[in-house]
Short mmCIF file of C-alpha atoms and ligand atoms in Angstrom, two decimals:
data_model
loop_
_atom_site.label_atom_id
_atom_site.label_comp_id
_atom_site.label_asym_id
_atom_site.label_seq_id
_atom_site.Cartn_x
_atom_site.Cartn_y
_atom_site.Cartn_z
CA LYS Z 1112 47.17 41.52 15.53
CA ALA Z 1113 47.17 38.35 18.17
CA TRP Z 1114 49.57 36.61 20.01
CA ALA Z 1115 50.19 33.77 22.67
CA PHE Z 1116 49.88 31.82 26.51
CA TRP Z 1117 51.69 28.62 25.68
CA ARG Z 1118 51.12 26.93 29.22
CA PRO Z 1119 52.15 23.17 30.01
CA PHE Z 1120 49.46 20.94 30.61
CA SER Z 1121 49.41 19.98 33.91
CA LEU Z 1122 47.98 23.71 34.48
CA PHE Z 1123 44.80 22.16 31.81
CA PHE Z 1124 45.27 18.96 33.12
CA GLY Z 1125 41.72 17.18 34.19
CA ARG Z 1126 40.81 20.75 32.37
CA SER Z 1127 39.10 19.08 29.63
CA PRO Z 1128 35.79 19.02 29.22
CA ALA Z 1129 35.37 15.22 27.19
CA GLY Z 1130 35.35 15.89 23.52
CA ARG Z 1131 38.08 18.35 23.65
CA GLU Z 1132 41.51 17.93 22.86
CA ARG Z 1133 44.27 18.98 23.71
CA VAL Z 1134 47.44 17.38 23.74
CA GLY Z 1135 51.18 18.66 25.08
CA THR Z 1136 50.62 22.20 25.43
CA THR Z 1137 47.11 24.54 26.11
CA LEU Z 1138 46.99 28.29 23.96
CA VAL Z 1139 45.12 30.95 24.48
CA GLU Z 1140 45.26 33.23 21.24
CA LEU Z 1141 45.07 37.10 22.86
CA ILE Z 1142 42.86 39.14 20.19
CA GLU Z 1143 42.86 43.43 19.58
CA THR Z 1144 40.30 43.49 17.15
CA ILE Z 1145 37.17 42.95 16.03
CA ALA Z 1146 37.49 41.60 12.81
CA ASP Z 1147 40.41 39.69 13.87
CA LEU Z 1148 37.85 37.80 16.49
CA ARG Z 1149 35.12 37.16 13.69
CA ALA Z 1150 37.75 35.89 11.26
CA ARG Z 1151 38.71 33.27 14.46
CA LEU Z 1152 34.82 32.42 15.40
CA ASP Z 1153 33.23 31.65 11.95
CA ALA Z 1154 35.84 29.67 11.34
CA ASP Z 1155 34.51 27.58 14.36
CA ARG Z 1156 30.57 28.59 13.91
CA ALA Z 1157 31.12 26.82 10.18
CA VAL Z 1158 32.51 23.98 11.74
CA GLY Z 1159 30.13 23.06 13.90
CA ARG Z 1160 31.83 24.28 17.14
CA SER Z 1161 30.03 26.18 20.43
CA ILE Z 1162 31.52 29.33 21.09
CA GLY Z 1163 31.31 30.37 25.14
CA PHE Z 1164 31.50 34.25 26.06
CA VAL Z 1165 32.34 35.97 29.49
CA PRO Z 1166 33.00 38.86 29.30
CA THR Z 1167 34.84 41.02 32.00
CA MET Z 1168 36.87 43.98 32.33
CA GLY Z 1169 39.81 41.66 33.93
CA CYS Z 1170 41.80 41.40 36.70
CA LEU Z 1171 40.14 38.17 36.86
CA HIS Z 1172 40.35 36.43 40.42
CA ASP Z 1173 38.26 32.79 41.27
CA GLY Z 1174 34.40 34.50 41.24
CA HIS Z 1175 35.26 34.93 37.27
CA VAL Z 1176 37.51 31.68 36.99
CA SER Z 1177 34.13 30.14 37.54
CA LEU Z 1178 32.49 31.47 34.78
CA ILE Z 1179 34.93 30.19 32.70
CA ASP Z 1180 35.49 26.89 34.01
CA ALA Z 1181 31.16 27.30 33.42
CA ALA Z 1182 31.89 27.69 29.80
CA VAL Z 1183 34.20 26.11 29.23
CA ALA Z 1184 31.73 22.44 30.63
CA ALA Z 1185 28.80 23.56 28.20
CA ASN Z 1186 30.90 24.96 25.22
CA ASP Z 1187 33.88 23.78 22.48
CA ARG Z 1188 35.10 27.21 22.24
CA VAL Z 1189 35.10 29.42 24.99
CA VAL Z 1190 35.47 33.11 24.80
CA THR Z 1191 36.95 35.38 27.83
CA SER Z 1192 36.76 39.55 26.86
CA ILE Z 1193 38.74 42.21 29.03
CA PHE Z 1194 37.97 45.03 28.37
CA VAL Z 1195 37.16 47.91 31.31
CA ASN Z 1196 34.17 50.03 29.57
CA PRO Z 1197 34.07 53.28 30.00
CA LEU Z 1198 30.46 54.33 28.74
CA GLN Z 1199 29.70 51.73 32.05
CA PHE Z 1200 31.88 54.80 34.96
CA ALA Z 1201 30.19 57.97 35.35
CA GLU Z 1202 32.58 61.18 36.03
CA GLY Z 1203 34.05 60.35 39.44
CA GLU Z 1204 34.28 56.77 39.68
CA ASP Z 1205 36.73 54.58 39.40
CA LEU Z 1206 37.13 54.00 35.70
CA HIS Z 1207 41.21 55.03 36.06
CA ASP Z 1208 41.24 53.68 39.84
CA TYR Z 1209 39.96 50.23 38.31
CA PRO Z 1210 42.36 47.97 38.82
CA ARG Z 1211 44.44 46.71 34.80
CA SER Z 1212 46.28 43.11 34.35
CA LEU Z 1213 45.94 42.13 30.19
CA GLU Z 1214 49.76 39.33 30.72
CA ALA Z 1215 48.19 37.47 34.22
CA ASP Z 1216 44.15 37.88 33.21
CA ALA Z 1217 45.83 36.56 29.81
CA ALA Z 1218 47.46 32.85 31.43
CA ARG Z 1219 44.70 32.58 33.44
CA CYS Z 1220 42.01 31.85 31.01
CA GLY Z 1221 44.44 29.79 29.08
CA SER Z 1222 44.94 27.48 32.59
CA ALA Z 1223 41.44 27.54 32.77
CA GLY Z 1224 40.30 26.31 28.92
CA ALA Z 1225 39.44 29.11 27.38
CA ASP Z 1226 40.68 29.42 23.77
CA LEU Z 1227 40.82 33.14 23.06
CA VAL Z 1228 41.15 36.22 25.07
CA PHE Z 1229 39.74 39.22 23.78
CA ALA Z 1230 41.41 42.40 24.34
CA PRO Z 1231 40.59 45.64 22.40
CA SER Z 1232 41.24 48.67 23.26
CA VAL Z 1233 38.66 51.63 24.25
CA ASP Z 1234 39.54 53.33 20.02
CA GLU Z 1235 38.47 49.52 19.00
CA MET Z 1236 35.24 50.20 20.43
CA TYR Z 1237 34.56 52.69 19.81
CA PRO Z 1238 36.28 55.05 17.17
CA ARG Z 1239 33.58 57.64 17.10
CA ALA Z 1240 32.07 59.49 20.19
CA ILE Z 1241 29.18 56.24 19.95
CA ASP Z 1242 25.91 57.61 19.22
CA THR Z 1243 23.35 53.89 19.83
CA VAL Z 1244 22.61 53.17 23.97
CA VAL Z 1245 21.16 50.51 23.90
CA THR Z 1246 18.87 50.92 27.82
CA VAL Z 1247 17.06 48.72 29.93
CA SER Z 1248 13.29 50.32 31.83
CA ALA Z 1249 13.11 49.47 34.67
CA VAL Z 1250 14.40 45.90 36.23
CA ALA Z 1251 17.77 48.61 36.08
CA ALA Z 1252 15.50 51.58 37.65
CA PRO Z 1253 16.48 50.89 41.57
CA LEU Z 1254 18.96 50.14 43.58
CA GLU Z 1255 22.02 50.50 40.92
CA GLY Z 1256 19.47 52.49 38.65
CA ARG Z 1257 19.32 54.85 41.68
CA TYR Z 1258 22.89 55.48 42.48
CA ARG Z 1259 24.79 55.13 38.42
CA PRO Z 1260 21.81 56.43 36.98
CA THR Z 1261 23.80 56.01 33.70
CA HIS Z 1262 25.67 52.82 34.23
CA PHE Z 1263 23.30 50.33 33.19
CA ALA Z 1264 22.72 51.87 28.92
CA GLY Z 1265 26.52 51.69 29.69
CA VAL Z 1266 26.33 47.94 30.55
CA THR Z 1267 23.67 47.25 27.77
CA THR Z 1268 25.93 48.30 25.29
CA VAL Z 1269 28.93 47.26 25.44
CA VAL Z 1270 27.43 43.87 26.51
CA ALA Z 1271 25.27 43.99 23.43
CA LYS Z 1272 28.22 45.61 20.95
CA LEU Z 1273 30.23 42.61 22.38
CA PHE Z 1274 26.95 39.95 21.61
CA SER Z 1275 27.13 40.89 17.92
CA ILE Z 1276 30.34 40.68 16.86
CA VAL Z 1277 31.25 37.13 19.49
CA GLY Z 1278 28.12 36.06 18.58
CA PRO Z 1279 27.91 33.13 21.71
CA CYS Z 1280 25.29 30.48 21.65
CA ARG Z 1281 25.64 31.37 25.40
CA ALA Z 1282 27.03 33.97 27.66
CA TYR Z 1283 27.92 33.69 31.37
CA PHE Z 1284 27.47 36.09 34.17
CA GLY Z 1285 28.11 35.46 37.68
CA ALA Z 1286 24.60 36.62 40.36
CA LYS Z 1287 27.18 39.02 41.96
CA ASP Z 1288 25.92 41.44 40.31
CA TRP Z 1289 22.35 40.50 40.71
CA GLN Z 1290 20.88 43.54 38.98
CA GLN Z 1291 23.40 43.50 36.15
CA VAL Z 1292 21.83 39.61 35.51
CA ALA Z 1293 19.11 41.41 35.24
CA VAL Z 1294 18.75 43.43 32.93
CA VAL Z 1295 20.95 41.59 30.41
CA THR Z 1296 17.85 38.60 30.39
CA ARG Z 1297 15.81 40.99 30.20
CA MET Z 1298 17.93 42.98 27.08
CA VAL Z 1299 17.65 39.31 25.58
CA GLU Z 1300 14.64 38.49 25.89
CA ASP Z 1301 12.85 41.87 25.08
CA LEU Z 1302 15.36 42.20 21.70
CA SER Z 1303 14.97 38.06 20.67
CA ILE Z 1304 18.96 38.21 20.65
CA PRO Z 1305 19.92 34.54 20.33
CA VAL Z 1306 21.57 33.99 23.75
CA GLU Z 1307 20.91 32.27 26.41
CA VAL Z 1308 22.32 34.13 29.52
CA VAL Z 1309 23.53 31.95 32.16
CA SER Z 1310 23.54 33.10 36.20
CA CYS Z 1311 26.79 31.64 38.06
CA PRO Z 1312 26.86 31.59 42.06
CA ILE Z 1313 28.58 34.31 44.16
CA VAL Z 1314 32.11 32.84 44.73
CA ARG Z 1315 33.44 34.04 47.62
CA GLU Z 1316 36.66 34.94 50.46
CA PRO Z 1317 37.04 32.19 52.87
CA ASP Z 1318 35.91 34.93 55.57
CA GLY Z 1319 32.14 35.81 53.15
CA LEU Z 1320 33.39 38.29 51.10
CA ALA Z 1321 32.23 38.62 47.84
CA MET Z 1322 35.60 38.29 45.69
CA SER Z 1323 35.18 41.10 43.00
CA SER Z 1324 38.44 42.93 41.65
CA ARG Z 1325 37.21 46.22 44.14
CA ASN Z 1326 38.50 44.55 46.67
CA ILE Z 1327 42.66 44.72 46.51
CA ASN Z 1328 41.06 48.73 46.44
CA LEU Z 1329 40.18 48.25 49.93
CA SER Z 1330 42.36 49.97 52.43
CA VAL Z 1331 44.01 46.50 55.46
CA GLU Z 1332 41.60 48.27 57.82
CA GLU Z 1333 38.80 49.18 55.48
CA ARG Z 1334 39.09 45.07 54.14
CA ARG Z 1335 38.57 43.67 58.16
CA GLN Z 1336 35.15 45.36 58.48
CA ALA Z 1337 34.01 44.57 54.18
CA PRO Z 1338 32.31 40.86 55.06
CA ALA Z 1339 30.51 42.76 57.49
CA LEU Z 1340 28.52 42.61 54.21
CA ARG Z 1341 27.53 39.04 53.86
CA ARG Z 1342 26.69 39.60 57.94
CA ALA Z 1343 24.13 41.82 56.72
CA LEU Z 1344 22.93 39.51 53.98
CA ASP Z 1345 23.28 36.62 56.82
CA ALA Z 1346 20.82 38.96 59.21
CA GLY Z 1347 18.22 39.73 56.65
CA VAL Z 1348 17.82 35.44 54.97
CA ALA Z 1349 17.27 34.67 58.93
CA LEU Z 1350 14.59 37.87 59.62
CA VAL Z 1351 12.91 36.30 55.70
CA GLU Z 1352 13.66 32.79 57.65
CA ALA Z 1353 12.07 33.03 60.61
CA GLY Z 1354 8.33 34.86 58.26
CA GLU Z 1355 9.26 38.43 58.42
CA ARG Z 1356 7.90 39.41 55.26
CA ALA Z 1357 7.73 43.16 54.89
CA ALA Z 1358 10.71 44.79 53.41
CA PRO Z 1359 11.47 47.54 56.13
CA PRO Z 1360 11.93 45.36 59.34
CA ILE Z 1361 14.45 43.33 56.86
CA GLU Z 1362 15.97 46.51 55.58
CA VAL Z 1363 16.48 47.78 59.27
CA ALA Z 1364 17.93 44.14 60.06
CA MET Z 1365 20.38 44.62 57.80
CA ARG Z 1366 21.87 47.85 57.86
CA ALA Z 1367 21.59 47.05 62.12
CA VAL Z 1368 24.76 44.50 60.53
CA LEU Z 1369 26.85 47.27 58.40
CA SER Z 1370 26.68 50.06 61.30
CA GLU Z 1371 29.46 47.80 62.42
CA VAL Z 1372 31.17 48.80 59.07
CA PRO Z 1373 32.08 52.32 59.70
CA LEU Z 1374 34.02 53.31 57.40
CA GLY Z 1375 31.86 51.94 55.03
CA GLU Z 1376 28.35 54.24 53.64
CA VAL Z 1377 25.35 52.01 52.55
CA ASP Z 1378 23.66 53.59 49.56
CA TYR Z 1379 21.38 50.02 49.93
CA ALA Z 1380 20.28 47.16 52.04
CA ALA Z 1381 17.15 46.38 49.59
CA ALA Z 1382 14.95 43.65 50.02
CA VAL Z 1383 12.47 42.63 46.76
CA GLN Z 1384 10.85 40.25 44.05
CA ALA Z 1385 14.35 38.25 42.82
CA ASP Z 1386 13.34 38.68 39.72
CA THR Z 1387 10.92 42.44 38.98
CA LEU Z 1388 14.07 43.96 42.02
CA ALA Z 1389 10.58 46.00 42.96
CA VAL Z 1390 8.34 45.42 45.72
CA ASP Z 1391 5.13 44.34 45.54
CA GLY Z 1392 3.41 43.96 48.97
CA PRO Z 1393 4.52 41.91 51.24
CA LEU Z 1394 7.49 40.13 50.42
CA HIS Z 1395 6.42 36.24 48.65
CA ASP Z 1396 8.41 33.44 46.43
CA ASP Z 1397 11.46 34.26 45.56
CA VAL Z 1398 13.16 37.48 47.14
CA ARG Z 1399 16.45 38.83 47.14
CA LEU Z 1400 18.20 41.05 50.05
CA LEU Z 1401 21.27 43.26 47.93
CA LEU Z 1402 23.44 46.35 49.50
CA ALA Z 1403 26.39 48.59 48.44
CA VAL Z 1404 28.87 49.81 50.65
CA ARG Z 1405 30.90 52.99 50.03
CA PHE Z 1406 34.41 52.76 51.11
CA SER Z 1407 37.55 55.65 50.81
CA LYS Z 1408 38.19 53.66 47.35
CA ALA Z 1409 36.18 50.54 46.15
CA ARG Z 1410 32.20 50.78 46.51
CA LEU Z 1411 30.69 47.14 46.83
CA ILE Z 1412 28.48 45.43 46.02
CA ASP Z 1413 26.72 41.95 47.98
CA ASN Z 1414 23.35 39.42 47.68
CA ASP Z 1415 22.08 36.88 48.43
CA GLY Z 1416 18.18 34.67 47.59
CA VAL Z 1417 15.97 33.20 50.38
CA GLN Z 1418 12.61 31.15 48.76
CA ILE Z 1419 9.60 31.31 50.33
CA PRO Z 1420 7.81 28.62 50.45
CA GLY Z 1421 4.31 28.89 49.26
CA ILE Z 1422 0.73 28.43 51.18
P1 AMP P 826 33.45 42.06 36.33
O1 AMP P 826 35.73 42.53 36.04
O2 AMP P 826 33.07 42.83 37.20
O3 AMP P 826 33.06 43.06 35.75
O4 AMP P 826 32.69 40.95 36.74
C1 AMP P 826 32.64 39.97 34.68
C2 AMP P 826 31.71 39.34 35.53
O5 AMP P 826 32.41 38.15 37.17
C3 AMP P 826 30.36 39.20 35.95
O6 AMP P 826 29.29 39.03 35.22
C4 AMP P 826 30.25 39.51 37.41
O7 AMP P 826 28.88 39.45 37.35
C5 AMP P 826 31.90 38.03 38.05
N1 AMP P 826 31.53 37.97 39.08
C6 AMP P 826 32.39 39.09 39.47
N2 AMP P 826 32.95 38.12 41.07
C7 AMP P 826 32.68 37.30 40.70
C8 AMP P 826 32.36 36.52 41.78
N3 AMP P 826 32.49 36.86 43.15
N4 AMP P 826 31.74 35.61 41.30
C9 AMP P 826 31.35 35.31 40.74
N5 AMP P 826 30.35 35.74 39.77
C10 AMP P 826 32.14 37.03 39.33
#
């Protein structure tokens, strides 16, 4: 079953990349089954259209829209998936509190220029208990992997399945989930999946808080304190820029800023090599600073990069 959301041309005006024709209205199709999506995309592939893919869990904000923008700019067809994937939530995490807003999301996808929204049910994706799990080992082990030990296997399994359903030329992920990009990139390389993984910059609120669907689960006071994550990253970056090459003092400096957030419990504040997410002696080249802070009903993550010039 597929149905369509029509909206005025004016919402779309100016977004159409060269070579794509949009006349009068824009159309985004909402597709719920794997078979319908495949049929739709097979027809596009048959006439040589490139396919860009933006996987999301919905409750879309400007961070997601920036991924759709990047996909629209580089592909003939853009598919956004909206699927809150139970596999990547552990017992006691926020699967049932995860915000959902499918109709508004579909409209947002349409006005951003996406062509198709794939919103399958859990039964459609997992008609029986899944017996096949895709796991990435070393890159998935530290940081998020330490605090959410089953999370990345859920992510890589659903992303591998979505890649197999969509067959995209390019897939767009946010640097906000830095480790996720590293894990998915590694999976694609190791399994020779024919898709280009594109990492897009973090989109922030005016006060520096990284946009996240989970931000609406912050209390008013937590929301007031949350921009401290951005300030902690700034403090870490400043230390590296001042010449610090050891991870522990940078982590201490970031934690000191986060201590201004009494409502948030720090899971980690880490300075690591950007590609391996590990420390192999003094920090060098591409360094990534990453944070995870737990509030009462929302766990926030954020990160920033700093380049150490070669000698
Ligand atoms: P989610 O719906 O949280 O699973 O996110 C879907 C995609 O949007 C992931 O690739 C995220 O990294 C990306 N994303 C989420 N928030 C942001 C943001 N603030 N800036 C850029 N990308 C984001």
